[in-house]
Coordinates of C-alpha atoms and ligand atoms in Angstrom, one line a residue:
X198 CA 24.4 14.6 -47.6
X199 CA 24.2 12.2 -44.8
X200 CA 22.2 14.7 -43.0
X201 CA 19.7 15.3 -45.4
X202 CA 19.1 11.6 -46.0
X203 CA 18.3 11.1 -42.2
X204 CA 16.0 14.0 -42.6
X205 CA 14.2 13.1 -45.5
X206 CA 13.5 9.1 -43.4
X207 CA 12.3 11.3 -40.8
X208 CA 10.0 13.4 -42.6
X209 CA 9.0 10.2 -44.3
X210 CA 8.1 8.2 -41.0
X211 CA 6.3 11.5 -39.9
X212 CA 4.1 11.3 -42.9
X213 CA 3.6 7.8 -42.8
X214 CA 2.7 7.5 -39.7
X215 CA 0.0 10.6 -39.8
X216 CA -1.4 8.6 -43.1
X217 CA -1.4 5.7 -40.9
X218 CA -3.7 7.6 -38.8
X219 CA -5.7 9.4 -41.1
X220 CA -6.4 5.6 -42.7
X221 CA -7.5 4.0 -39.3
X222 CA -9.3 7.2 -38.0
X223 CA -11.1 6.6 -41.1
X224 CA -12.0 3.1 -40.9
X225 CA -13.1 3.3 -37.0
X226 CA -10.2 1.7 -35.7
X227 CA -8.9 2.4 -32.2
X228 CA -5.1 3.5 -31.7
X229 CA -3.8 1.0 -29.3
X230 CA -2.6 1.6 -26.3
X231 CA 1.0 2.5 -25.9
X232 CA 3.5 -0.4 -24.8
X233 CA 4.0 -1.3 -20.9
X234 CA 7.1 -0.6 -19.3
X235 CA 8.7 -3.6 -16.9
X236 CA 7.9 -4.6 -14.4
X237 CA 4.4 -4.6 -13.6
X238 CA 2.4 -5.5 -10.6
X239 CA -0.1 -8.9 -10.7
X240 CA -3.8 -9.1 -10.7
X241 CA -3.4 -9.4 -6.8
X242 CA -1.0 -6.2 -6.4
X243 CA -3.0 -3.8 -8.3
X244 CA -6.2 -5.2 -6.0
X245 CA -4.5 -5.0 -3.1
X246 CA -3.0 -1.6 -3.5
X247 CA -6.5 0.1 -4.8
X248 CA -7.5 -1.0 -1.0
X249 CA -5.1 2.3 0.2
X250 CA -5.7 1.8 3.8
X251 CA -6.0 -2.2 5.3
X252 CA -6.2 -3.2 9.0
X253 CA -3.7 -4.9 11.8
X254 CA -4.6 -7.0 14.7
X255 CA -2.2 -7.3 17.1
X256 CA -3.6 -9.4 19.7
X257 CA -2.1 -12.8 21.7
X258 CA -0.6 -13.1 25.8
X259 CA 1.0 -9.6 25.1
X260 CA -2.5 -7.9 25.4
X261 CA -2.9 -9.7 28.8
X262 CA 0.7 -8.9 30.1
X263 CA 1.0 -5.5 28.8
X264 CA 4.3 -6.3 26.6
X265 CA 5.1 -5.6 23.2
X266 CA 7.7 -8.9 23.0
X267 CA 6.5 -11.9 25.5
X268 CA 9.4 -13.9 26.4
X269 CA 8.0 -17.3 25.0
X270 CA 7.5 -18.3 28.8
X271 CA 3.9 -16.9 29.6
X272 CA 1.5 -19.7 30.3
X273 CA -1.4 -19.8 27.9
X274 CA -3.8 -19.7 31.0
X275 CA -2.8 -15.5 30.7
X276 CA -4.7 -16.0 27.3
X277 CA -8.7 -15.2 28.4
X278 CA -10.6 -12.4 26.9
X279 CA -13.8 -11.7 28.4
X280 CA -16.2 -10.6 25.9
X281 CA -14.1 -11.2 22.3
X282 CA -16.5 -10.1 19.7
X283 CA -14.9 -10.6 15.9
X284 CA -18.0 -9.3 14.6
X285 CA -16.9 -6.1 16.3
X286 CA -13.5 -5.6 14.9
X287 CA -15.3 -6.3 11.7
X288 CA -17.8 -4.2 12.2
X289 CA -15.2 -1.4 13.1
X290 CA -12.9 -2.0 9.6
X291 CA -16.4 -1.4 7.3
X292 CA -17.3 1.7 9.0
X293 CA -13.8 2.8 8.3
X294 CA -14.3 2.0 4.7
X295 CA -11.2 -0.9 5.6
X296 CA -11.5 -4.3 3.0
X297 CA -8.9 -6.6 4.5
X298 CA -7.9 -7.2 8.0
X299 CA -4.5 -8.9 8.6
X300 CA -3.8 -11.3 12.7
X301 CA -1.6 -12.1 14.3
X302 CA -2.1 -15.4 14.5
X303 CA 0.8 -16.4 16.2
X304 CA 3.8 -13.4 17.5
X305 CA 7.1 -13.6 18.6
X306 CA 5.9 -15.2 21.7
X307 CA 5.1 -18.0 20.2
X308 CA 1.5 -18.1 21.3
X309 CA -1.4 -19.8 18.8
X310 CA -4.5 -18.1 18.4
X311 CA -5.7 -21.3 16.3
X312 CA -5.6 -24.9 18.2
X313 CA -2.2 -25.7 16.2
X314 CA -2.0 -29.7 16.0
X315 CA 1.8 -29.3 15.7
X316 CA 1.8 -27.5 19.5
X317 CA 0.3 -26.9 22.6
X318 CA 0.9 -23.5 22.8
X319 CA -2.4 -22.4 22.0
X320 CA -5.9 -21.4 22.6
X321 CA -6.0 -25.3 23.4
X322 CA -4.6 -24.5 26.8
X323 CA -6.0 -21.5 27.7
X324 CA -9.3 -21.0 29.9
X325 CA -10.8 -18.7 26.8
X326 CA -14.1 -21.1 25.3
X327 CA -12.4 -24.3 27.9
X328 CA -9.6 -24.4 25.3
X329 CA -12.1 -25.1 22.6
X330 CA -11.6 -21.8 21.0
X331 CA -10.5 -20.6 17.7
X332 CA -9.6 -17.2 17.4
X333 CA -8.5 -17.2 13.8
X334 CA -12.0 -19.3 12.7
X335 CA -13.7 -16.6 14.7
X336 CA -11.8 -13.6 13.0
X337 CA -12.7 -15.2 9.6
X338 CA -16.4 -16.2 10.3
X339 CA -16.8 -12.2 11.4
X340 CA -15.0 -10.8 8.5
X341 CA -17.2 -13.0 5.3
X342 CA -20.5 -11.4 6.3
X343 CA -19.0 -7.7 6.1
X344 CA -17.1 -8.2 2.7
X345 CA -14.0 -8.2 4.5
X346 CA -11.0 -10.1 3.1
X347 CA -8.6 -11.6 5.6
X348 CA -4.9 -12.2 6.1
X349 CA -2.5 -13.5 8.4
X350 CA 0.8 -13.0 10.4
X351 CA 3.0 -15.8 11.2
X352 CA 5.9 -14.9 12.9
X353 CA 8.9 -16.4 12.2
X354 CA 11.4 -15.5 15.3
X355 CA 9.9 -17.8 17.9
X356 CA 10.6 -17.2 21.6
X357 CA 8.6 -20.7 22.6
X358 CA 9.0 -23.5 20.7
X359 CA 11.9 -25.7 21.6
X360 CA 12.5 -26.8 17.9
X361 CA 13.3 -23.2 17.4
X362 CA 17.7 -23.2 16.9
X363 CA 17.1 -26.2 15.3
X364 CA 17.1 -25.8 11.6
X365 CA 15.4 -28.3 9.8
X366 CA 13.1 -28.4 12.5
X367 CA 12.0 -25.6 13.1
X368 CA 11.4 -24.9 9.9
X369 CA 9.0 -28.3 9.0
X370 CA 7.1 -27.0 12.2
X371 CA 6.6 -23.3 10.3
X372 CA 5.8 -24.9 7.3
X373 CA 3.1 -27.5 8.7
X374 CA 1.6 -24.1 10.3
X375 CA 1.5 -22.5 7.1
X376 CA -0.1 -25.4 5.6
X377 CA -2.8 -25.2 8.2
X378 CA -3.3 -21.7 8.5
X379 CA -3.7 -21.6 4.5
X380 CA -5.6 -24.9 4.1
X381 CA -8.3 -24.4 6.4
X382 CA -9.8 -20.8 6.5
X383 CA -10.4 -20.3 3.2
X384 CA -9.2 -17.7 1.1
X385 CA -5.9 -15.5 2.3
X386 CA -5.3 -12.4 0.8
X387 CA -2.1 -11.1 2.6
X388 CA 0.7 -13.3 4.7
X389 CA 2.9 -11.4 6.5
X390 CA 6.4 -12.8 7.7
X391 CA 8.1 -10.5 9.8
X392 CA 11.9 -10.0 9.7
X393 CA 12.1 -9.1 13.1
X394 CA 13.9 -10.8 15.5
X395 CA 15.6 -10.5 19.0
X396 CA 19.5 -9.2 18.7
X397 CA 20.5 -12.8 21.3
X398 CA 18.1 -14.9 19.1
X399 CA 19.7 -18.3 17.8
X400 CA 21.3 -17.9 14.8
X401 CA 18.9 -19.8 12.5
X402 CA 18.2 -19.7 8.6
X403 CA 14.1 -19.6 7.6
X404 CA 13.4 -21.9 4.6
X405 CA 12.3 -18.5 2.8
X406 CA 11.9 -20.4 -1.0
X407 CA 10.6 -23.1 0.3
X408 CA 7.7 -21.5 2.6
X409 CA 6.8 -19.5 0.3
X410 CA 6.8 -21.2 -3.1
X411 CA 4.1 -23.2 -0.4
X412 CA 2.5 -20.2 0.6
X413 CA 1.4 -19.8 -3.6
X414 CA 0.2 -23.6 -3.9
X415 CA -2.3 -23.0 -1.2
X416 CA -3.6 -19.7 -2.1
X417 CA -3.4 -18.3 -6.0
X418 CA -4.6 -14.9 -4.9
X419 CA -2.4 -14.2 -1.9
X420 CA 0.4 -11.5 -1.6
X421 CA 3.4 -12.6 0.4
X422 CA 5.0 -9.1 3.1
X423 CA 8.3 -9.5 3.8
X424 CA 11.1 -7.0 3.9
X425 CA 11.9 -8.1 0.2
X426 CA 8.9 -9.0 -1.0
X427 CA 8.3 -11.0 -3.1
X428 CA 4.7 -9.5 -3.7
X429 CA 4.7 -6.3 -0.8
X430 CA 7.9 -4.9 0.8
X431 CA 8.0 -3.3 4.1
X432 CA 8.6 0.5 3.8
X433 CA 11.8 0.5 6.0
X434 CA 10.0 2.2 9.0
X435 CA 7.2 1.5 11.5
X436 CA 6.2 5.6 11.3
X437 CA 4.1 5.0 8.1
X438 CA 6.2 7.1 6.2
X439 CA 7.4 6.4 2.5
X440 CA 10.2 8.1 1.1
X441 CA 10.0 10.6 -1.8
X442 CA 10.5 9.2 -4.6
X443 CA 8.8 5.9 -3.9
X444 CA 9.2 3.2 -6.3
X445 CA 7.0 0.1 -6.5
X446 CA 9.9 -1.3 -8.0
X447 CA 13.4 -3.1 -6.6
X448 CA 15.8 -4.9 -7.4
X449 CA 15.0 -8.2 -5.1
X450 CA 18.3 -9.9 -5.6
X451 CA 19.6 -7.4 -3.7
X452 CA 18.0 -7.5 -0.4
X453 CA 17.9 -10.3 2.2
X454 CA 15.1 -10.5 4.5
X455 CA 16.1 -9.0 8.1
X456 CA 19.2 -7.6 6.9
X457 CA 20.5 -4.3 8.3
X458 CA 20.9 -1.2 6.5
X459 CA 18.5 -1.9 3.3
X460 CA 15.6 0.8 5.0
X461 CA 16.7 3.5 3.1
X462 CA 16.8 1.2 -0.6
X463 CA 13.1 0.0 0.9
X464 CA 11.5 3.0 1.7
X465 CA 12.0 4.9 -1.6
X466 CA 12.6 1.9 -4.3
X467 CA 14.2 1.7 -7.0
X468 CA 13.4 3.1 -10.5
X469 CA 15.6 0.5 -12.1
X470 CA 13.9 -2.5 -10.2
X471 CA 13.6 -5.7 -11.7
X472 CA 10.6 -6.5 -9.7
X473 CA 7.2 -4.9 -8.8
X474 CA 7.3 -5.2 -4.7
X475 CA 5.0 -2.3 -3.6
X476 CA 5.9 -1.0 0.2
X477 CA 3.9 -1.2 2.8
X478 CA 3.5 1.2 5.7
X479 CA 2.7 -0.3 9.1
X480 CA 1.8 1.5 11.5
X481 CA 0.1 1.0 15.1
X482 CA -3.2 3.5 16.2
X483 CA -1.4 3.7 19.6
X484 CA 2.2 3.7 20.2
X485 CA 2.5 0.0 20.7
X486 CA 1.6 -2.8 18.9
X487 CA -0.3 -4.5 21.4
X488 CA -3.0 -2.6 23.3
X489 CA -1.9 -1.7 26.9
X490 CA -4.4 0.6 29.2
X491 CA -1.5 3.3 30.1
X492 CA -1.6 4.2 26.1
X493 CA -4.4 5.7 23.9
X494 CA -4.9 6.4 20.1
X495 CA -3.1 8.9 18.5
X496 CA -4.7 12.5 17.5
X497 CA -6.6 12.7 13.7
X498 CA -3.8 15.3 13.1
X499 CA -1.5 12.8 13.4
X500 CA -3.0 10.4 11.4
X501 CA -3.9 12.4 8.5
X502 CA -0.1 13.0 8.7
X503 CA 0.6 9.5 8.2
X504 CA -2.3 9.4 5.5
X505 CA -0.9 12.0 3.2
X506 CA 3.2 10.3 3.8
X507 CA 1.9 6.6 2.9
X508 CA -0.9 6.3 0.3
X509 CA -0.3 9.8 -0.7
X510 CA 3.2 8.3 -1.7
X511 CA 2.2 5.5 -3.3
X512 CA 1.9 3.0 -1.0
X513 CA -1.2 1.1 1.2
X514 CA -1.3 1.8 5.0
X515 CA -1.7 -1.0 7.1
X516 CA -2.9 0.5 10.2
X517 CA -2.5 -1.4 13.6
X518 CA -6.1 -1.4 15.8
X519 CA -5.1 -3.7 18.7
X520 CA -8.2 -5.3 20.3
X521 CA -7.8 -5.3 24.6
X522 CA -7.7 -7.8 27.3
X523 CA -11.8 -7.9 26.8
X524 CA -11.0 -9.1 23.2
X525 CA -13.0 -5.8 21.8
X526 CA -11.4 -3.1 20.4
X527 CA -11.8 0.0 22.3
X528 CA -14.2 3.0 22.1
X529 CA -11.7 5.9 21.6
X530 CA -9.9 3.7 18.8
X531 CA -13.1 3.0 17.1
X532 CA -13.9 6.7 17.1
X533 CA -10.8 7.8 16.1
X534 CA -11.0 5.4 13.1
X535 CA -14.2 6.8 12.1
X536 CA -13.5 10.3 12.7
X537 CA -10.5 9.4 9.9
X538 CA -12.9 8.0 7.5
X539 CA -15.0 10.8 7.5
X540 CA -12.0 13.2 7.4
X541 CA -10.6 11.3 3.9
X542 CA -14.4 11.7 2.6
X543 CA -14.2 15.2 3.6
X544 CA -11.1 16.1 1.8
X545 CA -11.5 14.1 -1.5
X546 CA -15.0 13.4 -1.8
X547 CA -15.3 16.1 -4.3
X548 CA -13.0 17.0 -6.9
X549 CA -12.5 21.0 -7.3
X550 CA -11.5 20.0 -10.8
X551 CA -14.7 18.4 -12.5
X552 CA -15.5 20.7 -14.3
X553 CA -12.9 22.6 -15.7
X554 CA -11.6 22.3 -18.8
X555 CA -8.9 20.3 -19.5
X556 CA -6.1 20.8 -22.2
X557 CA -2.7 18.4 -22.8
X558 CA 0.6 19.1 -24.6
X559 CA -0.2 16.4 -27.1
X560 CA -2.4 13.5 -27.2
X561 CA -2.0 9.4 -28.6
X562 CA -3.7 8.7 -31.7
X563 CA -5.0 12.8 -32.2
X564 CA -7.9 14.3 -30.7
X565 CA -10.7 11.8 -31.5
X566 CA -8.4 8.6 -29.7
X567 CA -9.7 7.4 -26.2
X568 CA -6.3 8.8 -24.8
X569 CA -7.8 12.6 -24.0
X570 CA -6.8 14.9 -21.0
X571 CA -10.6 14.1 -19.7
X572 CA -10.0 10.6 -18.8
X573 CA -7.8 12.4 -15.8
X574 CA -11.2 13.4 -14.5
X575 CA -13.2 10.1 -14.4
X576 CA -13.7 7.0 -12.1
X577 CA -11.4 5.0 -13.7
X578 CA -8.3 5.6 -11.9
X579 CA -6.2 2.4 -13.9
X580 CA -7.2 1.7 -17.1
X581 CA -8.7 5.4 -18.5
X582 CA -5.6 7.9 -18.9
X583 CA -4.4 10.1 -20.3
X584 CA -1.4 9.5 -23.0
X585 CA 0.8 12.2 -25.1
X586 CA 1.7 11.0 -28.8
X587 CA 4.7 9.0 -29.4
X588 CA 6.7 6.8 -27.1
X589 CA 9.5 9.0 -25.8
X590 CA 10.2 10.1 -22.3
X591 CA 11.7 13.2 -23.6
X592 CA 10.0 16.0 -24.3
X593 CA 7.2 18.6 -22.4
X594 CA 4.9 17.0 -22.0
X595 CA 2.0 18.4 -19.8
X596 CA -1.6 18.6 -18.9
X597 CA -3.5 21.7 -17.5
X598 CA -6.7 22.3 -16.2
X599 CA -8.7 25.1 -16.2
X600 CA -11.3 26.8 -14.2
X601 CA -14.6 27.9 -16.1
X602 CA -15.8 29.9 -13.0
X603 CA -15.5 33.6 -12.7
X604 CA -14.3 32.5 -8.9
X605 CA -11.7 30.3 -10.4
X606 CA -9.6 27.4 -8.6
X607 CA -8.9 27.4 -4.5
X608 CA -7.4 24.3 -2.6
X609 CA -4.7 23.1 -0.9
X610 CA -4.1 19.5 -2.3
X611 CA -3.1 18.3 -5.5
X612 CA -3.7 14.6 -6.1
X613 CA -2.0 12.9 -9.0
X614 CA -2.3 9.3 -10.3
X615 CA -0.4 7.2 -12.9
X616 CA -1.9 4.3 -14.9
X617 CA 0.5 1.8 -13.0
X618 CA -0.6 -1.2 -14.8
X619 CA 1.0 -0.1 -17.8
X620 CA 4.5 0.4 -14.9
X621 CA 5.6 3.5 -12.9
X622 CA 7.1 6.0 -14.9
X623 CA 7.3 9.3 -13.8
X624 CA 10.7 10.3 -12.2
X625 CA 10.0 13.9 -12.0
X626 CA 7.5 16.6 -12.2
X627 CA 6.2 20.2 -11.1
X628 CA 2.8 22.0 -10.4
X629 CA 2.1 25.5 -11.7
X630 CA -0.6 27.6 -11.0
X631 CA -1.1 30.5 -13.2
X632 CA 2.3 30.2 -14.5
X633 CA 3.9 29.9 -11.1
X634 CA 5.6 26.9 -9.9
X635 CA 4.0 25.7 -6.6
X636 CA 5.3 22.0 -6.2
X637 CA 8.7 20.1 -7.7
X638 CA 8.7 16.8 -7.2
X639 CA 9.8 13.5 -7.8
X640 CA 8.0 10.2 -8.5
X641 CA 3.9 9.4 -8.5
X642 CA 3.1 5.7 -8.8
X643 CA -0.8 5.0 -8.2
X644 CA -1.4 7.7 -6.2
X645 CA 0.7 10.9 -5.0
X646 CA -1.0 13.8 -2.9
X647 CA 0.7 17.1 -2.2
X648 CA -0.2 19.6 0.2
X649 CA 0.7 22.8 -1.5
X650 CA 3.2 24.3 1.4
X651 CA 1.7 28.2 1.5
X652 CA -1.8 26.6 2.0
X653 CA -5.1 27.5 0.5
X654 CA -3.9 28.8 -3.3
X655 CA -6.4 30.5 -5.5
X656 CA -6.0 31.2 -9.5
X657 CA -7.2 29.8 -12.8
X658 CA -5.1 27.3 -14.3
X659 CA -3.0 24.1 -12.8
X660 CA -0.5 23.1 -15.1
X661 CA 0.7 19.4 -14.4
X662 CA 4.3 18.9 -16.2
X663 CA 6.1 16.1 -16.6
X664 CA 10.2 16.1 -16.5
X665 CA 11.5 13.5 -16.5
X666 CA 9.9 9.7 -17.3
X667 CA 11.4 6.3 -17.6
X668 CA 8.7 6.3 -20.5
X669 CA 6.0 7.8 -22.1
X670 CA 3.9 9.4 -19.1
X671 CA 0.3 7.7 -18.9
X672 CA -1.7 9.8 -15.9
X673 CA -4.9 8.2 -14.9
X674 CA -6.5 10.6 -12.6
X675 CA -5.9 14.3 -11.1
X676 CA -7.6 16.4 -8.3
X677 CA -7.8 20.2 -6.8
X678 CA -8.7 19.4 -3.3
X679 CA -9.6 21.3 -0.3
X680 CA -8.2 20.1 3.1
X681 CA -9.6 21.7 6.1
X682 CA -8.1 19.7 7.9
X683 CA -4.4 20.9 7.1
X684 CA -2.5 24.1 8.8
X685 CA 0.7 24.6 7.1
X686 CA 2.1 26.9 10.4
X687 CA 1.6 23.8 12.3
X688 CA -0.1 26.3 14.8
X689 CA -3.6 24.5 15.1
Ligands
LIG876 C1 7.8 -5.9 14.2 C2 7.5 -6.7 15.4 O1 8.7 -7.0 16.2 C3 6.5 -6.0 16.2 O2 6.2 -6.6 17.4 C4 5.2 -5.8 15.3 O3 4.7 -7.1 15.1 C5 5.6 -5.2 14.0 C6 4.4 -5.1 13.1 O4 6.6 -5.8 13.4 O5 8.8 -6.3 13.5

């Protein structure tokens, strides 16, 4: 009797809610879009992250004493580039396609690269300009013209300052840099504070609440790096490799900046996260940080590599392009960036899926809702998506596409996007072609690529199917690409 009861509600709901539609179909009302999961990422986030690839600067004494880690002790007379040109390494990010370029404005060493009023270890004392230059006004003024956004890296292990050790000290000196550093070069649009620190290093606590808490009083649109966040996470390795999954989310109360063992809980995230802290892949052109003549940049091979394990797993790549002793960034890096620009517009450019047909298992709001499989296959790669009916996880839901050329479908590359400002929800998922399973995977986020493992595949339809969700599955974008690029043998 029970039974039947529930059934009848159900079959009740059903109805009412397909009169429900009927009625507003009727009257030219929109279905609303379905709820958001928690937690999303800001304004600044979702900018930041549609950025995919962003630019490092390591540059300071290191690049004059060919060291990755000065000891604090160089004199800033080792400081004197020759020819530094900003406009160059801002010239060299747009023809990379690269929006935001991130200094080091001061490193480990302790070195300023901006006449600091708090120190004289600085540009102040070195022969560069007679001490009256300004690296970081320099790096700014360059990067306005080309519609570049900047940040800044402040390190907060200092090998120099004798204030360092001391607590309270040390940390008024790093908060009166901050304010200067954020008060007086206009907008700042990352800040990165490094957890990296020397294993003899005095045992020290950074005022992290209270620097940063700073940091978001001087700049409303800034995202604060740290290992933990609280706006970008580091990705637990300096390869440029996320993990698989990779969740934008964590649980922040659970990590303490610098701590050991969290790279693993960093590099793949946390489906269960409390907070939206995105990671970050850095990773350096050449194998050090700094430039040094014995080293040169890594092949476009390798790169691509790197490419396809950090914004093809949902995260940005901040890639490392250390300007040398000259203060210009060197030829062979420059060419290798742009060789890697024109390799991404190679393999995505076009979309081997245009104009195919698309089909879905379901679809929010019926066929005539602005929730169809099609919005998959326009520019909009956040707020257009695709959406099944209802508001469950559960179920099969999937979305297929389907070749209207007697030559059918051939690529290597599947790209898949989720509509992350409504939150990250797919857990799992698998890739058929023509009925055949070619990929099983886990998570997507904004943006997950997958190089199909037997290479080139040909056939007619691509069936994208979702297995498991934290809710509802929203997918924003797909793509059938061709990499040429790409030798699964590893041979070439
Ligand atoms: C590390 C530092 O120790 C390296 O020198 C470099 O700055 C890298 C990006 O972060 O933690």
């Amino acid at each position: 009797m029970a039974e039947m009861g529930h059934r009848f509600s159900f079959i009740f709901t059903l109805t009412l809610l397909h009169f429900l539609h009927f009625c507003s179909a009727k009257l030219g009302v929109s279905t609303p879009p379905p709820l958001p999961i928690l937690p999303l990422p800001s304004f600044s986030q979702l900018k930041w992250q549609q950025r995919e690839v962003i630019m490092f600067l390591h540059f300071g004494p290191n690049t004059f004493t060919d060291s990755e880690w000065g000891t604090g002790r160089e004199s800033p007379t080792v400081f004197n580039p020759t020819a530094l040109d900003a406009a160059q390494w801002a010239a060299t990010a747009a023809a990379a396609n690269i929006s935001l370029m991130i200094l080091t404005a001061k490193h480990h060493d302790g070195f300023c690269l901006w006449p600091s009023k708090y120190t004289t270890h600085s540009v102040s004392r070195s022969p560069w300009k007679n001490g009256h230059g300004d690296v970081v006004k320099e790096f700014v003024d360059a990067a306005a013209p080309r519609g570049i956004d900047v940040g800044v890296y402040l390190s907060p292990w200092d090998r120099h300052d004798r204030r360092y050790s001391h607590e309270l000290a040390y940390n008024e000196y790093y908060l009166a840099q901050l304010q200067e550093l954020l008060n007086n070069y206009g907008n700042v649009r990352e800040i990165w504070f490094d957890g990296a620190k020397g294993k003899n290093a005095p045992n020290m606590s950074y005022y992290f609440s209270d620097w940063f808490a700073m940091v978001k009083e001087l700049q409303s649109s800034i995202n604060i790096f740290s290992d933990a966040g609280p706006d970008i996470r580091w990705v637990g390795d300096e390869n440029g490799f996320a993990g698989t999954p990779c969740w934008s989310t964590i649980n922040r109360s659970s990590l303490a900046i610098g701590a050991e063992g969290i790279t693993q809980y960093l590099n793949e995230g946390d489906p269960e996260g409390t907070h939206w802290v995105p990671p970050e892949c850095d990773v350096s052109i050449r194998n050090g940080w700094f430039w040094h003549k014995s080293e040169s940049p890594k092949s476009l091979k390798t790169l691509l590599e790197i490419y396809y394990n950090s914004v093809g797993r949902n995260c940005v790549l901040l890639f490392n392009v250390p300007p040398n002793s000259t203060g210009l960034i060197a030829q062979e890096d420059a060419h290798t960036l742009t060789q890697f620009k024109a390799a991404i517009h190679t393999i995505f450019s076009s979309n081997l899926a245009q104009n195919c047909s698309l089909r879905a298992s379901s679809q929010r709001g019926g066929k005539e809702s602005a929730f169809g499989p099609e919005n998959v296959l326009d520019n909009d790669h956040l707020w257009t998506y695709w959406a099944p009916r209802g508001a469950d996880a559960g179920g099969d839901h999937w979305i297929e596409i389907r070749s209207q050329q007697k030559q059918g479908l051939r690529f290597n590359v599947v790209r898949i996007q989720e509509a992350i400002g409504l939150g990250q929800r797919i857990k799992r998922h698998e890739i058929y072609l023509d009925g055949k399973r070619i990929v099983e995977e886990s998570s997507v986020g904004y943006k997950r690529l997958h190089r199909i493992k037997s290479g080139v595949v040909c056939g007619e339809v691509v069936r994208v199917r979702i297995t498991e969700a934290r809710a509802v599955p929203l997918i924003s974008s797909l793509g059938l690409h061709l990499d040429p690029f790409w030798d699964p043998t590893g041979l070439s």
